Amino acid sequence: MNRVYELLRRHPTWVDGSWALAILVICVPWVANPPAGVIGPATWQRAAAAVIACALALVVALRRRHPERMLLLATVAGLAQLATDAFVLPADFALLVIVYTVAARTVRWASRYALVCALLAPLLAVIRWPSDGSSLLSTFAEAAFYTVCFGFAWLLGDSLRTRRAYYAELEERAARLERERAAQSQATIAAERARIARELHDVVAHNVSVMVVQADGAAYVLDTAPDQSRQALETISTTGRQALTEMRRLLGVLRSEDAPASEYVPQPSVEQLSDLVEQVRGTGMMVDFTVEGTPRPLPSGVELTAYRIVQEALTNTRKHGGPHVGATVKLTYGEGALTLLAEDDGRGSPEELYEGGGADGMGHGLIGMRERIGMVGGRLEAGPRAGGGFRVCAELPFRGAA
């Protein structure tokens, strides 16, 4: 049964053609031997009735393929009936069908035209062919009945058009939401990958920098101070394990699609800054770390941003500060913001590294700082310090954290 329905739905002209053929079959005896008073006695009137019946059957057959044209053809056929005195034929059912069909379409002028025809046709028919001996009231009732029939056909088609438009709007809205959801998903994936890239940069840049400094120091005092060399190697081993652990957690996000990012991504906090400073001091660089104000709980995004900014600032100091460089890190808890100040007395970073990221593709650490601070709505100042060295100052609002 479903196959038959699908076949008929794919070929609607066949269905309409079957109805048109049935109308012609019914009209043949009506035209060949009409009831008394239905068609005039002249032969040309019967021929005209046959042509009208064929035209109305064609209206039914092609109503879906050419609805507007068939509406005009039905109008011509109706006027021809009035002119030739061919009374109501069985084929006049096509007028109801074409009114319904046009009202169900989206061509508004055709629908309004069909409504006008639906209101005028019954009145014209009753005036042209009044019932014998009928009173004015019965004539009015007959006209009202036919008008209601035509009006109902138009209303039925118009309600179908409205329902189709509503369903089409729902489908469009669902498709639009699906596209927006896909775009948002892509944007979220891109943002997550960018965040992972920043985390990976911070982990690798800091820990590898510490390992390189310790390895250079161990090689320098290998023969003269074996104990210092052993201590440097232990620091390299500890730092390397820490870096591997953090990298495994980061790469776990890329490997797993089901696990939440917070389960794998390391989330250092402000409390770990003292450990970070001690690790940097172990490389031989002097770092002065102070905290001002009353420490308080901060949002995780602010804590991670603060840790990574200090980590990146100290990493850049080791890279570009030169020998015997010293650094100062100050953490200030304000009323609504956390202020970070990291500066050194070295020779500072080359200008091309903090102006636009550098033409050689380096300088991504400072770019990462700006991106991190932008995510929490903060402000960053980075550049050469008066009197020599480099200065990084960041303000991180925490907006009423508990």
mmCIF file of C-alpha atoms in Angstrom:
data_model
loop_
_atom_site.group_PDB
_atom_site.id
_atom_site.type_symbol
_atom_site.label_atom_id
_atom_site.label_comp_id
_atom_site.label_asym_id
_atom_site.label_seq_id
_atom_site.Cartn_x
_atom_site.Cartn_y
_atom_site.Cartn_z
ATOM 1 C CA MET A 1 0.000 0.000 0.000
ATOM 2 C CA ASN A 2 2.855 2.340 0.812
ATOM 3 C CA ARG A 3 4.414 1.674 -2.579
ATOM 4 C CA VAL A 4 1.143 2.579 -4.299
ATOM 5 C CA TYR A 5 0.912 5.786 -2.262
ATOM 6 C CA GLU A 6 4.512 6.723 -3.078
ATOM 7 C CA LEU A 7 3.884 6.033 -6.771
ATOM 8 C CA LEU A 8 0.805 8.258 -6.788
ATOM 9 C CA ARG A 9 2.635 10.973 -4.841
ATOM 10 C CA ARG A 10 5.504 10.999 -7.340
ATOM 11 C CA HIS A 11 3.091 11.181 -10.297
ATOM 12 C CA PRO A 12 0.249 13.549 -9.298
ATOM 13 C CA THR A 13 -0.624 14.256 -12.929
ATOM 14 C CA TRP A 14 -1.685 10.632 -13.342
ATOM 15 C CA VAL A 15 -4.127 11.000 -10.469
ATOM 16 C CA ASP A 16 -5.526 14.252 -11.820
ATOM 17 C CA GLY A 17 -5.700 12.743 -15.303
ATOM 18 C CA SER A 18 -7.784 9.870 -13.942
ATOM 19 C CA TRP A 19 -10.243 12.313 -12.391
ATOM 20 C CA ALA A 20 -10.376 14.286 -15.647
ATOM 21 C CA LEU A 21 -11.137 11.088 -17.576
ATOM 22 C CA ALA A 22 -13.916 10.247 -15.145
ATOM 23 C CA ILE A 23 -15.434 13.713 -15.653
ATOM 24 C CA LEU A 24 -15.378 13.245 -19.428
ATOM 25 C CA VAL A 25 -17.038 9.835 -19.164
ATOM 26 C CA ILE A 26 -19.824 11.313 -17.028
ATOM 27 C CA CYS A 27 -20.284 14.264 -19.400
ATOM 28 C CA VAL A 28 -20.631 12.145 -22.561
ATOM 29 C CA PRO A 29 -24.256 11.005 -21.931
ATOM 30 C CA TRP A 30 -25.041 14.420 -20.417
ATOM 31 C CA VAL A 31 -24.082 16.130 -23.694
ATOM 32 C CA ALA A 32 -25.423 13.368 -26.008
ATOM 33 C CA ASN A 33 -28.822 13.152 -24.345
ATOM 34 C CA PRO A 34 -29.160 16.144 -22.002
ATOM 35 C CA PRO A 35 -32.042 16.576 -19.575
ATOM 36 C CA ALA A 36 -34.794 18.891 -20.661
ATOM 37 C CA GLY A 37 -33.859 22.546 -20.429
ATOM 38 C CA VAL A 38 -30.179 21.862 -19.720
ATOM 39 C CA ILE A 39 -28.706 22.604 -23.156
ATOM 40 C CA GLY A 40 -30.311 24.544 -25.954
ATOM 41 C CA PRO A 41 -31.788 22.604 -28.892
ATOM 42 C CA ALA A 42 -29.273 23.891 -31.421
ATOM 43 C CA THR A 43 -26.480 21.565 -32.509
ATOM 44 C CA TRP A 44 -23.857 24.251 -32.021
ATOM 45 C CA GLN A 45 -24.930 24.550 -28.398
ATOM 46 C CA ARG A 46 -24.253 20.863 -27.830
ATOM 47 C CA ALA A 47 -20.914 21.211 -29.561
ATOM 48 C CA ALA A 48 -20.112 24.163 -27.337
ATOM 49 C CA ALA A 49 -21.093 22.110 -24.248
ATOM 50 C CA ALA A 50 -18.749 19.320 -25.387
ATOM 51 C CA VAL A 51 -15.871 21.789 -25.823
ATOM 52 C CA ILE A 52 -16.578 23.314 -22.412
ATOM 53 C CA ALA A 53 -16.612 19.864 -20.792
ATOM 54 C CA CYS A 54 -13.256 19.023 -22.420
ATOM 55 C CA ALA A 55 -11.786 22.350 -21.250
ATOM 56 C CA LEU A 56 -12.922 21.769 -17.664
ATOM 57 C CA ALA A 57 -11.527 18.220 -17.743
ATOM 58 C CA LEU A 58 -8.212 19.683 -18.900
ATOM 59 C CA VAL A 59 -8.352 22.088 -15.952
ATOM 60 C CA VAL A 60 -8.543 19.129 -13.578
ATOM 61 C CA ALA A 61 -5.777 17.216 -15.368
ATOM 62 C CA LEU A 62 -3.244 20.076 -15.333
ATOM 63 C CA ARG A 63 -4.287 21.912 -12.173
ATOM 64 C CA ARG A 64 -1.038 21.116 -10.334
ATOM 65 C CA ARG A 65 1.367 21.698 -13.189
ATOM 66 C CA HIS A 66 -0.132 24.995 -14.381
ATOM 67 C CA PRO A 67 -2.560 26.228 -11.707
ATOM 68 C CA GLU A 68 -2.681 29.902 -12.751
ATOM 69 C CA ARG A 69 -3.210 29.084 -16.427
ATOM 70 C CA MET A 70 -5.882 26.526 -15.574
ATOM 71 C CA LEU A 71 -7.663 29.135 -13.453
ATOM 72 C CA LEU A 72 -7.857 31.444 -16.462
ATOM 73 C CA LEU A 73 -9.033 28.551 -18.637
ATOM 74 C CA ALA A 74 -11.759 27.749 -16.105
ATOM 75 C CA THR A 75 -12.837 31.398 -16.167
ATOM 76 C CA VAL A 76 -13.130 31.304 -19.962
ATOM 77 C CA ALA A 77 -15.088 28.040 -19.764
ATOM 78 C CA GLY A 78 -17.491 29.524 -17.213
ATOM 79 C CA LEU A 79 -18.089 32.626 -19.323
ATOM 80 C CA ALA A 80 -18.638 30.377 -22.345
ATOM 81 C CA GLN A 81 -21.320 28.517 -20.396
ATOM 82 C CA LEU A 82 -23.095 31.755 -19.667
ATOM 83 C CA ALA A 83 -22.890 32.837 -23.293
ATOM 84 C CA THR A 84 -24.013 29.536 -24.866
ATOM 85 C CA ASP A 85 -26.736 28.743 -22.313
ATOM 86 C CA ALA A 86 -25.131 25.367 -21.459
ATOM 87 C CA PHE A 87 -26.555 24.797 -17.985
ATOM 88 C CA VAL A 88 -24.627 23.263 -15.094
ATOM 89 C CA LEU A 89 -22.595 20.326 -16.333
ATOM 90 C CA PRO A 90 -20.944 17.602 -14.213
ATOM 91 C CA ALA A 91 -17.660 19.111 -15.368
ATOM 92 C CA ASP A 92 -18.433 22.255 -13.375
ATOM 93 C CA PHE A 93 -16.945 20.370 -10.414
ATOM 94 C CA ALA A 94 -13.619 21.473 -11.916
ATOM 95 C CA LEU A 95 -14.377 25.039 -10.827
ATOM 96 C CA LEU A 96 -14.367 23.995 -7.176
ATOM 97 C CA VAL A 97 -11.167 22.007 -7.680
ATOM 98 C CA ILE A 98 -9.239 24.828 -9.366
ATOM 99 C CA VAL A 99 -10.353 27.346 -6.712
ATOM 100 C CA TYR A 100 -9.018 25.031 -3.994
ATOM 101 C CA THR A 101 -5.793 24.354 -5.910
ATOM 102 C CA VAL A 102 -4.947 27.999 -6.540
ATOM 103 C CA ALA A 103 -5.764 28.997 -2.952
ATOM 104 C CA ALA A 104 -3.325 26.345 -1.734
ATOM 105 C CA ARG A 105 -0.464 27.882 -3.743
ATOM 106 C CA THR A 106 1.736 30.851 -2.863
ATOM 107 C CA VAL A 107 0.812 33.062 -5.833
ATOM 108 C CA ARG A 108 -1.237 35.678 -4.036
ATOM 109 C CA TRP A 109 -2.816 37.401 -7.058
ATOM 110 C CA ALA A 110 -4.171 34.080 -8.328
ATOM 111 C CA SER A 111 -5.566 33.231 -4.890
ATOM 112 C CA ARG A 112 -7.372 36.587 -4.616
ATOM 113 C CA TYR A 113 -8.668 36.212 -8.182
ATOM 114 C CA ALA A 114 -9.964 32.731 -7.337
ATOM 115 C CA LEU A 115 -11.743 34.135 -4.260
ATOM 116 C CA VAL A 116 -13.497 36.774 -6.388
ATOM 117 C CA CYS A 117 -14.565 34.112 -8.894
ATOM 118 C CA ALA A 118 -15.783 31.884 -6.043
ATOM 119 C CA LEU A 119 -18.031 34.683 -4.783
ATOM 120 C CA LEU A 120 -19.351 35.799 -8.202
ATOM 121 C CA ALA A 121 -19.819 32.484 -10.049
ATOM 122 C CA PRO A 122 -22.752 31.160 -7.934
ATOM 123 C CA LEU A 123 -24.562 34.497 -8.145
ATOM 124 C CA LEU A 124 -24.142 34.675 -11.928
ATOM 125 C CA ALA A 125 -25.294 31.075 -12.329
ATOM 126 C CA VAL A 126 -28.462 31.641 -10.297
ATOM 127 C CA ILE A 127 -29.272 34.819 -12.241
ATOM 128 C CA ARG A 128 -28.582 33.151 -15.624
ATOM 129 C CA TRP A 129 -30.516 29.964 -14.869
ATOM 130 C CA PRO A 130 -33.249 30.719 -12.318
ATOM 131 C CA SER A 131 -35.352 27.818 -11.080
ATOM 132 C CA ASP A 132 -38.873 27.663 -12.510
ATOM 133 C CA GLY A 133 -41.516 28.869 -10.061
ATOM 134 C CA SER A 134 -38.994 29.503 -7.298
ATOM 135 C CA SER A 135 -39.461 32.367 -4.929
ATOM 136 C CA LEU A 136 -36.939 35.096 -4.250
ATOM 137 C CA LEU A 137 -36.083 33.513 -0.917
ATOM 138 C CA SER A 138 -35.399 30.102 -2.432
ATOM 139 C CA THR A 139 -33.272 31.706 -5.148
ATOM 140 C CA PHE A 140 -31.292 33.545 -2.509
ATOM 141 C CA ALA A 141 -30.886 30.329 -0.492
ATOM 142 C CA GLU A 142 -29.653 28.481 -3.589
ATOM 143 C CA ALA A 143 -27.126 31.213 -4.347
ATOM 144 C CA ALA A 144 -25.983 31.229 -0.727
ATOM 145 C CA PHE A 145 -25.501 27.450 -0.729
ATOM 146 C CA TYR A 146 -23.326 27.496 -3.847
ATOM 147 C CA THR A 147 -21.389 30.481 -2.528
ATOM 148 C CA VAL A 148 -20.685 28.627 0.719
ATOM 149 C CA CYS A 149 -19.442 25.623 -1.259
ATOM 150 C CA PHE A 150 -17.051 27.735 -3.331
ATOM 151 C CA GLY A 151 -15.972 29.749 -0.294
ATOM 152 C CA PHE A 152 -15.285 26.589 1.671
ATOM 153 C CA ALA A 153 -13.139 25.256 -1.176
ATOM 154 C CA TRP A 154 -11.101 28.481 -1.137
ATOM 155 C CA LEU A 155 -10.767 28.470 2.665
ATOM 156 C CA LEU A 156 -9.656 24.844 2.641
ATOM 157 C CA GLY A 157 -6.946 25.590 0.076
ATOM 158 C CA ASP A 158 -5.811 28.734 1.884
ATOM 159 C CA SER A 159 -5.534 26.887 5.214
ATOM 160 C CA LEU A 160 -3.455 24.220 3.480
ATOM 161 C CA ARG A 161 -1.158 26.956 2.125
ATOM 162 C CA THR A 162 -0.791 28.441 5.604
ATOM 163 C CA ARG A 163 0.006 25.049 7.101
ATOM 164 C CA ARG A 164 2.583 24.315 4.411
ATOM 165 C CA ALA A 165 4.213 27.696 4.986
ATOM 166 C CA TYR A 166 4.300 27.001 8.730
ATOM 167 C CA TYR A 167 5.926 23.612 8.227
ATOM 168 C CA ALA A 168 8.402 25.101 5.759
ATOM 169 C CA GLU A 169 9.287 27.783 8.316
ATOM 170 C CA LEU A 170 9.795 25.115 10.971
ATOM 171 C CA GLU A 171 12.048 23.124 8.645
ATOM 172 C CA GLU A 172 14.016 26.248 7.736
ATOM 173 C CA ARG A 173 14.366 27.172 11.379
ATOM 174 C CA ALA A 174 15.527 23.660 12.240
ATOM 175 C CA ALA A 175 18.033 23.719 9.385
ATOM 176 C CA ARG A 176 19.241 27.172 10.459
ATOM 177 C CA LEU A 177 19.646 26.018 14.051
ATOM 178 C CA GLU A 178 21.545 22.975 12.835
ATOM 179 C CA ARG A 179 23.877 25.179 10.789
ATOM 180 C CA GLU A 180 24.357 27.532 13.736
ATOM 181 C CA ARG A 181 25.017 24.577 16.016
ATOM 182 C CA ALA A 182 27.581 23.204 13.579
ATOM 183 C CA ALA A 183 29.249 26.626 13.258
ATOM 184 C CA GLN A 184 29.293 27.049 17.031
ATOM 185 C CA SER A 185 30.750 23.580 17.398
ATOM 186 C CA GLN A 186 33.496 24.415 14.899
ATOM 187 C CA ALA A 187 34.220 27.680 16.693
ATOM 188 C CA THR A 188 34.370 25.874 20.031
ATOM 189 C CA ILE A 189 36.745 23.294 18.601
ATOM 190 C CA ALA A 190 38.940 26.027 17.143
ATOM 191 C CA ALA A 191 38.969 27.917 20.449
ATOM 192 C CA GLU A 192 39.808 24.742 22.359
ATOM 193 C CA ARG A 193 42.646 23.914 19.990
ATOM 194 C CA ALA A 194 43.981 27.458 20.339
ATOM 195 C CA ARG A 195 43.814 27.130 24.115
ATOM 196 C CA ILE A 196 45.604 23.781 24.015
ATOM 197 C CA ALA A 197 48.255 25.303 21.728
ATOM 198 C CA ARG A 198 48.833 28.104 24.242
ATOM 199 C CA GLU A 199 49.049 25.625 27.107
ATOM 200 C CA LEU A 200 51.469 23.463 25.155
ATOM 201 C CA HIS A 201 53.605 26.476 24.323
ATOM 202 C CA ASP A 202 53.753 27.514 27.968
ATOM 203 C CA VAL A 203 54.631 24.011 29.152
ATOM 204 C CA VAL A 204 57.316 23.405 26.545
ATOM 205 C CA ALA A 205 58.824 26.887 26.592
ATOM 206 C CA HIS A 206 59.154 27.056 30.361
ATOM 207 C CA ASN A 207 60.261 23.529 31.188
ATOM 208 C CA VAL A 208 62.608 23.111 28.242
ATOM 209 C CA SER A 209 64.159 26.482 29.030
ATOM 210 C CA VAL A 210 64.820 25.343 32.599
ATOM 211 C CA MET A 211 66.306 22.073 31.362
ATOM 212 C CA VAL A 212 68.613 23.872 28.917
ATOM 213 C CA VAL A 213 69.882 26.265 31.576
ATOM 214 C CA GLN A 214 70.493 23.432 34.043
ATOM 215 C CA ALA A 215 72.214 21.325 31.393
ATOM 216 C CA ASP A 216 74.546 24.203 30.453
ATOM 217 C CA GLY A 217 75.368 24.788 34.121
ATOM 218 C CA ALA A 218 76.010 21.095 34.757
ATOM 219 C CA ALA A 219 78.338 20.887 31.784
ATOM 220 C CA TYR A 220 80.212 23.985 32.992
ATOM 221 C CA VAL A 221 80.882 22.641 36.530
ATOM 222 C CA LEU A 222 81.021 18.960 35.661
ATOM 223 C CA ASP A 223 84.713 18.623 36.486
ATOM 224 C CA THR A 224 85.062 21.234 39.235
ATOM 225 C CA ALA A 225 81.848 20.729 41.221
ATOM 226 C CA PRO A 226 80.336 17.252 40.767
ATOM 227 C CA ASP A 227 77.732 17.849 43.504
ATOM 228 C CA GLN A 228 76.332 20.886 41.682
ATOM 229 C CA SER A 229 76.284 18.894 38.447
ATOM 230 C CA ARG A 230 74.354 16.108 40.193
ATOM 231 C CA GLN A 231 71.867 18.596 41.584
ATOM 232 C CA ALA A 232 71.428 20.173 38.139
ATOM 233 C CA LEU A 233 70.768 16.738 36.610
ATOM 234 C CA GLU A 234 68.160 16.008 39.287
ATOM 235 C CA THR A 235 66.479 19.304 38.456
ATOM 236 C CA ILE A 236 66.527 18.407 34.748
ATOM 237 C CA SER A 237 64.986 15.021 35.537
ATOM 238 C CA THR A 238 62.234 16.511 37.730
ATOM 239 C CA THR A 239 61.440 19.241 35.221
ATOM 240 C CA GLY A 240 61.350 16.775 32.343
ATOM 241 C CA ARG A 241 58.915 14.482 34.181
ATOM 242 C CA GLN A 242 56.704 17.448 35.002
ATOM 243 C CA ALA A 243 56.729 18.538 31.362
ATOM 244 C CA LEU A 244 55.894 15.022 30.153
ATOM 245 C CA THR A 245 53.011 14.758 32.627
ATOM 246 C CA GLU A 246 51.492 18.024 31.509
ATOM 247 C CA MET A 247 51.982 17.174 27.831
ATOM 248 C CA ARG A 248 50.277 13.801 28.312
ATOM 249 C CA ARG A 249 47.293 15.535 29.863
ATOM 250 C CA LEU A 250 47.137 18.037 27.031
ATOM 251 C CA LEU A 251 47.420 15.397 24.327
ATOM 252 C CA GLY A 252 44.773 13.354 26.120
ATOM 253 C CA VAL A 253 42.258 16.020 25.150
ATOM 254 C CA LEU A 254 43.136 15.545 21.496
ATOM 255 C CA ARG A 255 42.948 11.755 21.711
ATOM 256 C CA SER A 256 39.711 11.484 23.672
ATOM 257 C CA GLU A 257 36.435 12.802 22.296
ATOM 258 C CA ASP A 258 34.285 11.820 25.281
ATOM 259 C CA ALA A 259 36.325 12.941 28.263
ATOM 260 C CA PRO A 260 35.857 16.550 29.391
ATOM 261 C CA ALA A 261 38.748 18.895 28.871
ATOM 262 C CA SER A 262 38.907 19.782 32.562
ATOM 263 C CA GLU A 263 39.817 16.169 33.361
ATOM 264 C CA TYR A 264 43.048 16.320 31.390
ATOM 265 C CA VAL A 265 44.174 19.929 31.087
ATOM 266 C CA PRO A 266 46.477 21.049 33.919
ATOM 267 C CA GLN A 267 45.044 23.981 35.839
ATOM 268 C CA PRO A 268 47.844 25.709 37.753
ATOM 269 C CA SER A 269 46.735 28.318 40.278
ATOM 270 C CA VAL A 270 48.166 31.421 41.914
ATOM 271 C CA GLU A 271 49.225 29.336 44.911
ATOM 272 C CA GLN A 272 51.714 27.498 42.692
ATOM 273 C CA LEU A 273 53.539 30.676 41.729
ATOM 274 C CA SER A 274 55.899 30.258 44.673
ATOM 275 C CA ASP A 275 56.864 26.796 43.379
ATOM 276 C CA LEU A 276 57.378 28.273 39.916
ATOM 277 C CA VAL A 277 59.636 31.005 41.328
ATOM 278 C CA GLU A 278 61.635 28.442 43.308
ATOM 279 C CA GLN A 279 62.077 26.393 40.160
ATOM 280 C CA VAL A 280 63.398 29.429 38.303
ATOM 281 C CA ARG A 281 65.701 30.290 41.201
ATOM 282 C CA GLY A 282 67.119 26.807 40.912
ATOM 283 C CA THR A 283 68.450 27.742 37.478
ATOM 284 C CA GLY A 284 70.626 30.414 39.069
ATOM 285 C CA MET A 285 68.450 33.444 38.275
ATOM 286 C CA MET A 286 67.598 35.757 41.144
ATOM 287 C CA VAL A 287 63.853 36.320 41.475
ATOM 288 C CA ASP A 288 62.164 38.534 44.064
ATOM 289 C CA PHE A 289 58.558 37.439 44.648
ATOM 290 C CA THR A 290 56.118 39.456 46.777
ATOM 291 C CA VAL A 291 52.377 39.387 47.418
ATOM 292 C CA GLU A 292 50.400 42.471 48.444
ATOM 293 C CA GLY A 293 46.833 42.648 49.627
ATOM 294 C CA THR A 294 44.630 39.930 51.079
ATOM 295 C CA PRO A 295 44.635 36.690 49.043
ATOM 296 C CA ARG A 296 41.152 35.488 48.122
ATOM 297 C CA PRO A 297 39.563 32.763 45.983
ATOM 298 C CA LEU A 298 39.675 33.627 42.286
ATOM 299 C CA PRO A 299 37.930 32.233 39.215
ATOM 300 C CA SER A 300 39.829 29.345 37.678
ATOM 301 C CA GLY A 301 40.322 31.282 34.432
ATOM 302 C CA VAL A 302 41.937 34.186 36.282
ATOM 303 C CA GLU A 303 44.181 31.856 38.310
ATOM 304 C CA LEU A 304 45.359 29.984 35.203
ATOM 305 C CA THR A 305 45.939 33.237 33.300
ATOM 306 C CA ALA A 306 47.959 34.729 36.162
ATOM 307 C CA TYR A 307 50.140 31.625 36.451
ATOM 308 C CA ARG A 308 50.807 31.421 32.711
ATOM 309 C CA ILE A 309 51.650 35.130 32.424
ATOM 310 C CA VAL A 310 54.245 34.923 35.196
ATOM 311 C CA GLN A 311 55.585 31.702 33.700
ATOM 312 C CA GLU A 312 55.916 33.269 30.252
ATOM 313 C CA ALA A 313 57.494 36.464 31.644
ATOM 314 C CA LEU A 314 60.170 34.510 33.543
ATOM 315 C CA THR A 315 60.782 32.291 30.525
ATOM 316 C CA ASN A 316 61.353 35.364 28.345
ATOM 317 C CA THR A 317 63.698 36.794 30.999
ATOM 318 C CA ARG A 318 65.841 33.651 30.874
ATOM 319 C CA LYS A 319 65.831 33.679 27.073
ATOM 320 C CA HIS A 320 66.549 37.337 26.432
ATOM 321 C CA GLY A 321 67.750 38.879 29.702
ATOM 322 C CA GLY A 322 71.369 37.943 29.287
ATOM 323 C CA PRO A 323 73.811 36.802 32.006
ATOM 324 C CA HIS A 324 73.373 37.828 35.662
ATOM 325 C CA VAL A 325 69.820 38.973 35.044
ATOM 326 C CA GLY A 326 67.480 39.449 37.988
ATOM 327 C CA ALA A 327 63.695 39.551 38.018
ATOM 328 C CA THR A 328 60.926 40.860 40.231
ATOM 329 C CA VAL A 329 57.408 39.409 40.442
ATOM 330 C CA LYS A 330 54.731 41.221 42.428
ATOM 331 C CA LEU A 331 51.180 40.005 42.911
ATOM 332 C CA THR A 332 48.635 42.583 44.153
ATOM 333 C CA TYR A 333 45.089 41.765 45.241
ATOM 334 C CA GLY A 334 42.873 44.805 44.645
ATOM 335 C CA GLU A 335 39.190 45.446 45.227
ATOM 336 C CA GLY A 336 38.043 43.954 41.939
ATOM 337 C CA ALA A 337 41.186 42.960 40.072
ATOM 338 C CA LEU A 338 44.416 41.033 40.439
ATOM 339 C CA THR A 339 47.481 42.974 39.269
ATOM 340 C CA LEU A 340 50.640 41.204 38.105
ATOM 341 C CA LEU A 341 53.973 42.916 37.654
ATOM 342 C CA ALA A 342 56.946 41.008 36.253
ATOM 343 C CA GLU A 343 60.091 42.937 35.317
ATOM 344 C CA ASP A 344 63.798 42.283 34.950
ATOM 345 C CA ASP A 345 66.991 44.293 34.733
ATOM 346 C CA GLY A 346 68.427 42.502 31.721
ATOM 347 C CA ARG A 347 68.784 43.642 28.166
ATOM 348 C CA GLY A 348 65.130 42.865 27.293
ATOM 349 C CA SER A 349 63.504 41.206 24.308
ATOM 350 C CA PRO A 350 64.218 42.431 20.783
ATOM 351 C CA GLU A 351 61.581 44.899 19.636
ATOM 352 C CA GLU A 352 60.330 42.704 16.797
ATOM 353 C CA LEU A 353 59.318 40.029 19.311
ATOM 354 C CA TYR A 354 56.871 42.171 21.245
ATOM 355 C CA GLU A 355 55.648 44.264 18.307
ATOM 356 C CA GLY A 356 53.256 42.070 16.286
ATOM 357 C CA GLY A 357 54.918 38.759 17.114
ATOM 358 C CA GLY A 358 58.065 39.229 15.043
ATOM 359 C CA ALA A 359 58.693 38.819 11.349
ATOM 360 C CA ASP A 360 60.484 35.538 11.932
ATOM 361 C CA GLY A 361 57.453 33.828 13.403
ATOM 362 C CA MET A 362 58.696 34.047 16.999
ATOM 363 C CA GLY A 363 57.206 35.990 19.849
ATOM 364 C CA HIS A 364 54.112 33.796 20.266
ATOM 365 C CA GLY A 365 54.421 33.976 24.063
ATOM 366 C CA LEU A 366 53.437 37.634 24.214
ATOM 367 C CA ILE A 367 50.661 37.009 21.693
ATOM 368 C CA GLY A 368 49.418 34.209 23.952
ATOM 369 C CA MET A 369 49.500 36.621 26.911
ATOM 370 C CA ARG A 370 47.261 39.074 25.090
ATOM 371 C CA GLU A 371 44.845 36.324 24.073
ATOM 372 C CA ARG A 372 44.643 34.958 27.616
ATOM 373 C CA ILE A 373 44.048 38.369 29.150
ATOM 374 C CA GLY A 374 41.468 39.184 26.475
ATOM 375 C CA MET A 375 39.521 36.050 27.437
ATOM 376 C CA VAL A 376 39.132 37.262 31.040
ATOM 377 C CA GLY A 377 38.552 40.913 30.077
ATOM 378 C CA GLY A 378 41.875 42.148 31.433
ATOM 379 C CA ARG A 379 44.537 44.617 30.322
ATOM 380 C CA LEU A 380 48.213 44.028 29.433
ATOM 381 C CA GLU A 381 51.214 46.314 29.140
ATOM 382 C CA ALA A 382 54.462 44.810 27.881
ATOM 383 C CA GLY A 383 57.593 46.563 26.705
ATOM 384 C CA PRO A 384 61.070 47.843 27.626
ATOM 385 C CA ARG A 385 61.502 49.131 31.170
ATOM 386 C CA ALA A 386 62.897 52.551 31.922
ATOM 387 C CA GLY A 387 66.564 52.117 32.876
ATOM 388 C CA GLY A 388 66.923 48.818 31.009
ATOM 389 C CA GLY A 389 65.235 45.463 31.087
ATOM 390 C CA PHE A 390 61.697 44.369 30.253
ATOM 391 C CA ARG A 391 58.390 44.908 32.042
ATOM 392 C CA VAL A 392 55.089 43.018 31.917
ATOM 393 C CA CYS A 393 52.083 44.418 33.797
ATOM 394 C CA ALA A 394 48.678 42.734 33.690
ATOM 395 C CA GLU A 395 45.377 43.583 35.341
ATOM 396 C CA LEU A 396 42.940 40.685 35.679
ATOM 397 C CA PRO A 397 39.424 41.581 36.885
ATOM 398 C CA PHE A 398 37.675 38.886 38.883
ATOM 399 C CA ARG A 399 34.290 40.665 39.172
ATOM 400 C CA GLY A 400 32.952 39.650 42.546
ATOM 401 C CA ALA A 401 34.439 36.167 42.827
ATOM 402 C CA ALA A 402 33.494 34.372 46.003
#
